[in-house]
Short mmCIF file of N, CA and C in Angstrom, two decimals:
data_model
loop_
_atom_site.label_atom_id
_atom_site.label_comp_id
_atom_site.label_asym_id
_atom_site.label_seq_id
_atom_site.Cartn_x
_atom_site.Cartn_y
_atom_site.Cartn_z
N MET X 111 -182.88 89.20 -108.82
CA MET X 111 -183.69 89.67 -107.72
C MET X 111 -184.12 88.47 -106.88
N ARG X 112 -184.08 88.63 -105.59
CA ARG X 112 -184.54 87.59 -104.66
C ARG X 112 -185.90 88.01 -104.10
N TYR X 113 -186.78 87.06 -104.09
CA TYR X 113 -188.11 87.31 -103.54
C TYR X 113 -188.18 86.71 -102.14
N ALA X 114 -188.84 87.39 -101.26
CA ALA X 114 -189.00 86.90 -99.89
C ALA X 114 -190.48 87.02 -99.51
N PHE X 115 -190.89 86.15 -98.62
CA PHE X 115 -192.26 86.17 -98.13
C PHE X 115 -192.26 86.65 -96.69
N SER X 116 -193.30 87.35 -96.33
CA SER X 116 -193.41 87.80 -94.94
C SER X 116 -193.68 86.60 -94.04
N VAL X 117 -193.39 86.77 -92.76
CA VAL X 117 -193.66 85.71 -91.79
C VAL X 117 -195.14 85.34 -91.81
N ASP X 118 -196.00 86.34 -91.89
CA ASP X 118 -197.44 86.08 -91.90
C ASP X 118 -197.86 85.27 -93.13
N ALA X 119 -197.27 85.57 -94.29
CA ALA X 119 -197.60 84.83 -95.51
C ALA X 119 -197.16 83.37 -95.42
N VAL X 120 -195.97 83.14 -94.87
CA VAL X 120 -195.47 81.77 -94.70
C VAL X 120 -196.34 81.01 -93.71
N ARG X 121 -196.67 81.63 -92.61
CA ARG X 121 -197.52 80.96 -91.61
C ARG X 121 -198.90 80.64 -92.18
N ALA X 122 -199.46 81.53 -92.97
CA ALA X 122 -200.76 81.27 -93.58
C ALA X 122 -200.68 80.07 -94.54
N ALA X 123 -199.62 80.00 -95.32
CA ALA X 123 -199.44 78.86 -96.23
C ALA X 123 -199.25 77.57 -95.45
N GLU X 124 -198.45 77.62 -94.40
CA GLU X 124 -198.24 76.43 -93.57
C GLU X 124 -199.52 75.97 -92.89
N GLU X 125 -200.33 76.92 -92.43
CA GLU X 125 -201.58 76.55 -91.75
C GLU X 125 -202.49 75.76 -92.69
N ARG X 126 -202.56 76.17 -93.95
CA ARG X 126 -203.39 75.43 -94.91
C ARG X 126 -202.86 74.02 -95.12
N LEU X 127 -201.54 73.89 -95.21
CA LEU X 127 -200.95 72.55 -95.38
C LEU X 127 -201.12 71.70 -94.12
N LEU X 128 -200.90 72.30 -92.96
CA LEU X 128 -201.04 71.57 -91.70
C LEU X 128 -202.47 71.07 -91.51
N ALA X 129 -203.44 71.85 -91.95
CA ALA X 129 -204.84 71.46 -91.82
C ALA X 129 -205.18 70.25 -92.70
N GLN X 130 -204.38 70.01 -93.73
CA GLN X 130 -204.64 68.90 -94.66
C GLN X 130 -203.88 67.62 -94.31
N GLN X 131 -203.12 67.64 -93.22
CA GLN X 131 -202.35 66.45 -92.84
C GLN X 131 -203.28 65.28 -92.53
N SER X 132 -202.83 64.08 -92.87
CA SER X 132 -203.58 62.88 -92.54
C SER X 132 -203.31 62.44 -91.10
N TYR X 133 -202.18 62.85 -90.56
CA TYR X 133 -201.78 62.50 -89.19
C TYR X 133 -200.80 63.55 -88.70
N PRO X 134 -200.61 63.68 -87.38
CA PRO X 134 -199.68 64.69 -86.85
C PRO X 134 -198.26 64.49 -87.39
N ASP X 135 -197.59 65.57 -87.65
CA ASP X 135 -196.19 65.59 -88.11
C ASP X 135 -196.01 65.10 -89.55
N GLN X 136 -197.07 64.91 -90.32
CA GLN X 136 -196.92 64.46 -91.70
C GLN X 136 -196.09 65.45 -92.52
N LEU X 137 -196.39 66.74 -92.40
CA LEU X 137 -195.65 67.75 -93.16
C LEU X 137 -194.18 67.76 -92.74
N MET X 138 -193.94 67.63 -91.43
CA MET X 138 -192.57 67.60 -90.93
C MET X 138 -191.81 66.39 -91.47
N GLN X 139 -192.47 65.25 -91.52
CA GLN X 139 -191.82 64.04 -92.02
C GLN X 139 -191.57 64.12 -93.52
N LEU X 140 -192.47 64.76 -94.27
CA LEU X 140 -192.23 64.96 -95.70
C LEU X 140 -190.99 65.81 -95.93
N ALA X 141 -190.88 66.89 -95.16
CA ALA X 141 -189.70 67.75 -95.25
C ALA X 141 -188.44 66.97 -94.87
N ALA X 142 -188.54 66.15 -93.84
CA ALA X 142 -187.39 65.37 -93.38
C ALA X 142 -186.93 64.37 -94.44
N HIS X 143 -187.87 63.76 -95.15
CA HIS X 143 -187.48 62.83 -96.23
C HIS X 143 -186.70 63.57 -97.31
N ALA X 144 -187.14 64.78 -97.66
CA ALA X 144 -186.43 65.56 -98.67
C ALA X 144 -185.03 65.92 -98.20
N VAL X 145 -184.90 66.31 -96.94
CA VAL X 145 -183.59 66.64 -96.37
C VAL X 145 -182.69 65.40 -96.34
N ALA X 146 -183.23 64.27 -95.89
CA ALA X 146 -182.44 63.04 -95.81
C ALA X 146 -182.01 62.58 -97.19
N ASP X 147 -182.89 62.70 -98.18
CA ASP X 147 -182.53 62.31 -99.55
C ASP X 147 -181.41 63.20 -100.10
N ALA X 148 -181.52 64.51 -99.84
CA ALA X 148 -180.46 65.43 -100.30
C ALA X 148 -179.15 65.14 -99.59
N ALA X 149 -179.21 64.86 -98.28
CA ALA X 149 -178.00 64.53 -97.54
C ALA X 149 -177.38 63.23 -98.05
N ALA X 150 -178.22 62.26 -98.41
CA ALA X 150 -177.70 60.99 -98.93
C ALA X 150 -176.93 61.20 -100.23
N VAL X 151 -177.40 62.09 -101.07
CA VAL X 151 -176.68 62.41 -102.31
C VAL X 151 -175.32 63.01 -101.99
N MET X 152 -175.29 63.94 -101.04
CA MET X 152 -174.02 64.57 -100.63
C MET X 152 -173.08 63.55 -100.00
N LEU X 153 -173.65 62.66 -99.18
CA LEU X 153 -172.83 61.65 -98.52
C LEU X 153 -172.28 60.63 -99.50
N ALA X 154 -172.99 60.38 -100.59
CA ALA X 154 -172.49 59.46 -101.61
C ALA X 154 -171.20 60.02 -102.23
N ALA X 155 -171.15 61.33 -102.40
CA ALA X 155 -169.97 61.97 -102.97
C ALA X 155 -168.87 62.19 -101.94
N HIS X 156 -169.27 62.41 -100.69
CA HIS X 156 -168.33 62.69 -99.61
C HIS X 156 -168.76 61.93 -98.36
N PRO X 157 -168.45 60.64 -98.27
CA PRO X 157 -168.90 59.84 -97.11
C PRO X 157 -168.38 60.40 -95.79
N GLY X 158 -169.16 60.21 -94.75
CA GLY X 158 -168.75 60.66 -93.44
C GLY X 158 -169.89 60.61 -92.46
N HIS X 159 -169.68 61.25 -91.33
CA HIS X 159 -170.69 61.33 -90.28
C HIS X 159 -171.59 62.54 -90.53
N VAL X 160 -172.75 62.51 -89.91
CA VAL X 160 -173.69 63.62 -89.99
C VAL X 160 -173.91 64.16 -88.58
N MET X 161 -173.88 65.46 -88.45
CA MET X 161 -174.17 66.12 -87.18
C MET X 161 -175.45 66.91 -87.34
N ILE X 162 -176.46 66.59 -86.54
CA ILE X 162 -177.74 67.29 -86.58
C ILE X 162 -177.76 68.26 -85.41
N LEU X 163 -177.82 69.55 -85.70
CA LEU X 163 -177.96 70.59 -84.68
C LEU X 163 -179.40 71.06 -84.75
N ALA X 164 -180.21 70.64 -83.80
CA ALA X 164 -181.64 70.88 -83.87
C ALA X 164 -182.11 71.81 -82.76
N GLY X 165 -182.85 72.82 -83.15
CA GLY X 165 -183.48 73.70 -82.18
C GLY X 165 -184.81 73.11 -81.74
N SER X 166 -185.55 73.87 -80.97
CA SER X 166 -186.79 73.35 -80.40
C SER X 166 -188.00 73.61 -81.29
N GLY X 167 -187.83 74.28 -82.41
CA GLY X 167 -188.96 74.59 -83.28
C GLY X 167 -189.20 73.54 -84.36
N GLY X 168 -190.05 73.91 -85.29
CA GLY X 168 -190.42 73.00 -86.37
C GLY X 168 -189.25 72.58 -87.24
N ASN X 169 -188.35 73.51 -87.56
CA ASN X 169 -187.19 73.14 -88.37
C ASN X 169 -186.29 72.16 -87.62
N GLY X 170 -186.21 72.32 -86.31
CA GLY X 170 -185.46 71.35 -85.50
C GLY X 170 -186.09 69.98 -85.58
N GLY X 171 -187.42 69.93 -85.59
CA GLY X 171 -188.12 68.66 -85.74
C GLY X 171 -187.84 68.02 -87.09
N ASP X 172 -187.81 68.85 -88.15
CA ASP X 172 -187.44 68.33 -89.47
C ASP X 172 -186.06 67.69 -89.41
N GLY X 173 -185.13 68.37 -88.75
CA GLY X 173 -183.77 67.87 -88.63
C GLY X 173 -183.69 66.56 -87.86
N LEU X 174 -184.47 66.47 -86.78
CA LEU X 174 -184.47 65.24 -85.98
C LEU X 174 -185.02 64.06 -86.78
N PHE X 175 -186.12 64.29 -87.49
CA PHE X 175 -186.67 63.22 -88.32
C PHE X 175 -185.69 62.84 -89.43
N ALA X 176 -185.05 63.83 -90.06
CA ALA X 176 -184.07 63.55 -91.11
C ALA X 176 -182.90 62.75 -90.55
N GLY X 177 -182.43 63.12 -89.36
CA GLY X 177 -181.34 62.38 -88.72
C GLY X 177 -181.74 60.95 -88.43
N ALA X 178 -182.98 60.75 -88.01
CA ALA X 178 -183.47 59.39 -87.74
C ALA X 178 -183.50 58.56 -89.02
N LEU X 179 -183.96 59.18 -90.10
CA LEU X 179 -184.00 58.47 -91.39
C LEU X 179 -182.59 58.07 -91.83
N LEU X 180 -181.65 59.01 -91.70
CA LEU X 180 -180.26 58.71 -92.09
C LEU X 180 -179.67 57.62 -91.20
N ALA X 181 -179.95 57.69 -89.90
CA ALA X 181 -179.44 56.66 -88.98
C ALA X 181 -180.03 55.30 -89.33
N ASN X 182 -181.32 55.27 -89.66
CA ASN X 182 -181.96 54.01 -90.04
C ASN X 182 -181.39 53.45 -91.34
N ARG X 183 -180.81 54.31 -92.17
CA ARG X 183 -180.16 53.88 -93.41
C ARG X 183 -178.69 53.48 -93.18
N GLY X 184 -178.24 53.62 -91.95
CA GLY X 184 -176.88 53.22 -91.62
C GLY X 184 -175.85 54.33 -91.62
N THR X 185 -176.29 55.57 -91.75
CA THR X 185 -175.36 56.71 -91.73
C THR X 185 -175.00 57.06 -90.29
N PRO X 186 -173.72 57.07 -89.95
CA PRO X 186 -173.33 57.47 -88.60
C PRO X 186 -173.76 58.91 -88.35
N SER X 187 -174.46 59.15 -87.25
CA SER X 187 -174.91 60.51 -86.99
C SER X 187 -174.92 60.80 -85.49
N GLN X 188 -174.84 62.08 -85.20
CA GLN X 188 -174.94 62.58 -83.84
C GLN X 188 -175.98 63.69 -83.83
N HIS X 189 -176.61 63.89 -82.70
CA HIS X 189 -177.62 64.94 -82.56
C HIS X 189 -177.27 65.83 -81.39
N SER X 190 -177.55 67.11 -81.54
CA SER X 190 -177.32 68.05 -80.45
C SER X 190 -178.57 68.93 -80.32
N TYR X 191 -179.03 69.11 -79.07
CA TYR X 191 -180.22 69.88 -78.79
C TYR X 191 -179.88 71.01 -77.82
N PRO X 192 -180.61 72.13 -77.90
CA PRO X 192 -180.33 73.22 -76.97
C PRO X 192 -180.81 72.94 -75.55
N ARG X 193 -181.74 71.99 -75.41
CA ARG X 193 -182.28 71.63 -74.10
C ARG X 193 -182.83 70.21 -74.19
N PRO X 194 -183.07 69.55 -73.08
CA PRO X 194 -183.62 68.19 -73.13
C PRO X 194 -184.97 68.17 -73.84
N VAL X 195 -185.17 67.15 -74.67
CA VAL X 195 -186.43 66.99 -75.40
C VAL X 195 -186.92 65.56 -75.26
N THR X 196 -188.21 65.38 -75.47
CA THR X 196 -188.77 64.05 -75.54
C THR X 196 -188.72 63.65 -77.01
N LEU X 197 -187.96 62.62 -77.32
CA LEU X 197 -187.77 62.24 -78.71
C LEU X 197 -189.00 61.56 -79.27
N PRO X 198 -189.36 61.88 -80.52
CA PRO X 198 -190.46 61.17 -81.16
C PRO X 198 -190.14 59.68 -81.28
N LEU X 199 -191.17 58.88 -81.37
CA LEU X 199 -191.02 57.43 -81.45
C LEU X 199 -190.10 57.03 -82.59
N VAL X 200 -190.17 57.73 -83.73
CA VAL X 200 -189.35 57.35 -84.89
C VAL X 200 -187.86 57.41 -84.56
N LEU X 201 -187.46 58.31 -83.65
CA LEU X 201 -186.05 58.42 -83.30
C LEU X 201 -185.60 57.28 -82.39
N ARG X 202 -186.55 56.70 -81.65
CA ARG X 202 -186.19 55.61 -80.76
C ARG X 202 -186.28 54.26 -81.45
N SER X 203 -186.87 54.24 -82.62
CA SER X 203 -187.08 53.00 -83.36
C SER X 203 -185.92 52.75 -84.30
N ARG X 204 -185.55 51.50 -84.48
CA ARG X 204 -184.53 51.16 -85.48
C ARG X 204 -185.20 50.68 -86.76
N LYS X 205 -186.53 50.66 -86.79
CA LYS X 205 -187.25 50.27 -87.99
C LYS X 205 -187.22 51.42 -88.97
N PRO X 206 -187.11 51.13 -90.28
CA PRO X 206 -187.14 52.22 -91.27
C PRO X 206 -188.48 52.94 -91.22
N ALA X 207 -188.44 54.24 -91.33
CA ALA X 207 -189.67 55.03 -91.37
C ALA X 207 -190.32 54.89 -92.75
N ALA X 208 -191.61 54.96 -92.77
CA ALA X 208 -192.34 54.83 -94.04
C ALA X 208 -192.12 56.07 -94.90
N LYS X 209 -192.00 55.88 -96.19
CA LYS X 209 -191.86 56.99 -97.12
C LYS X 209 -193.25 57.42 -97.57
N PHE X 210 -193.44 58.71 -97.74
CA PHE X 210 -194.76 59.25 -98.08
C PHE X 210 -194.83 59.59 -99.55
#
């Protein structure tokens, strides 16, 4: 059996976590680190380029941060957006992002 949560239940859980952030985008960056770490494991087994297809919502932000982390680690990557966006500072920086 698969369990699913309603949109309202997920948003309520996220709101509690977002309220506890020490700084803006902390939750997004934590998710991005997990995604980048999982991608690194996959890339170790199957080296190659990474393509980040990011939408304009929160999951797209997770993807952008994850892509930046992978790029900072030396992984060749490309990003695609549905519309022009203002990139977060971490994406414009070549310095490694801090791990949380």
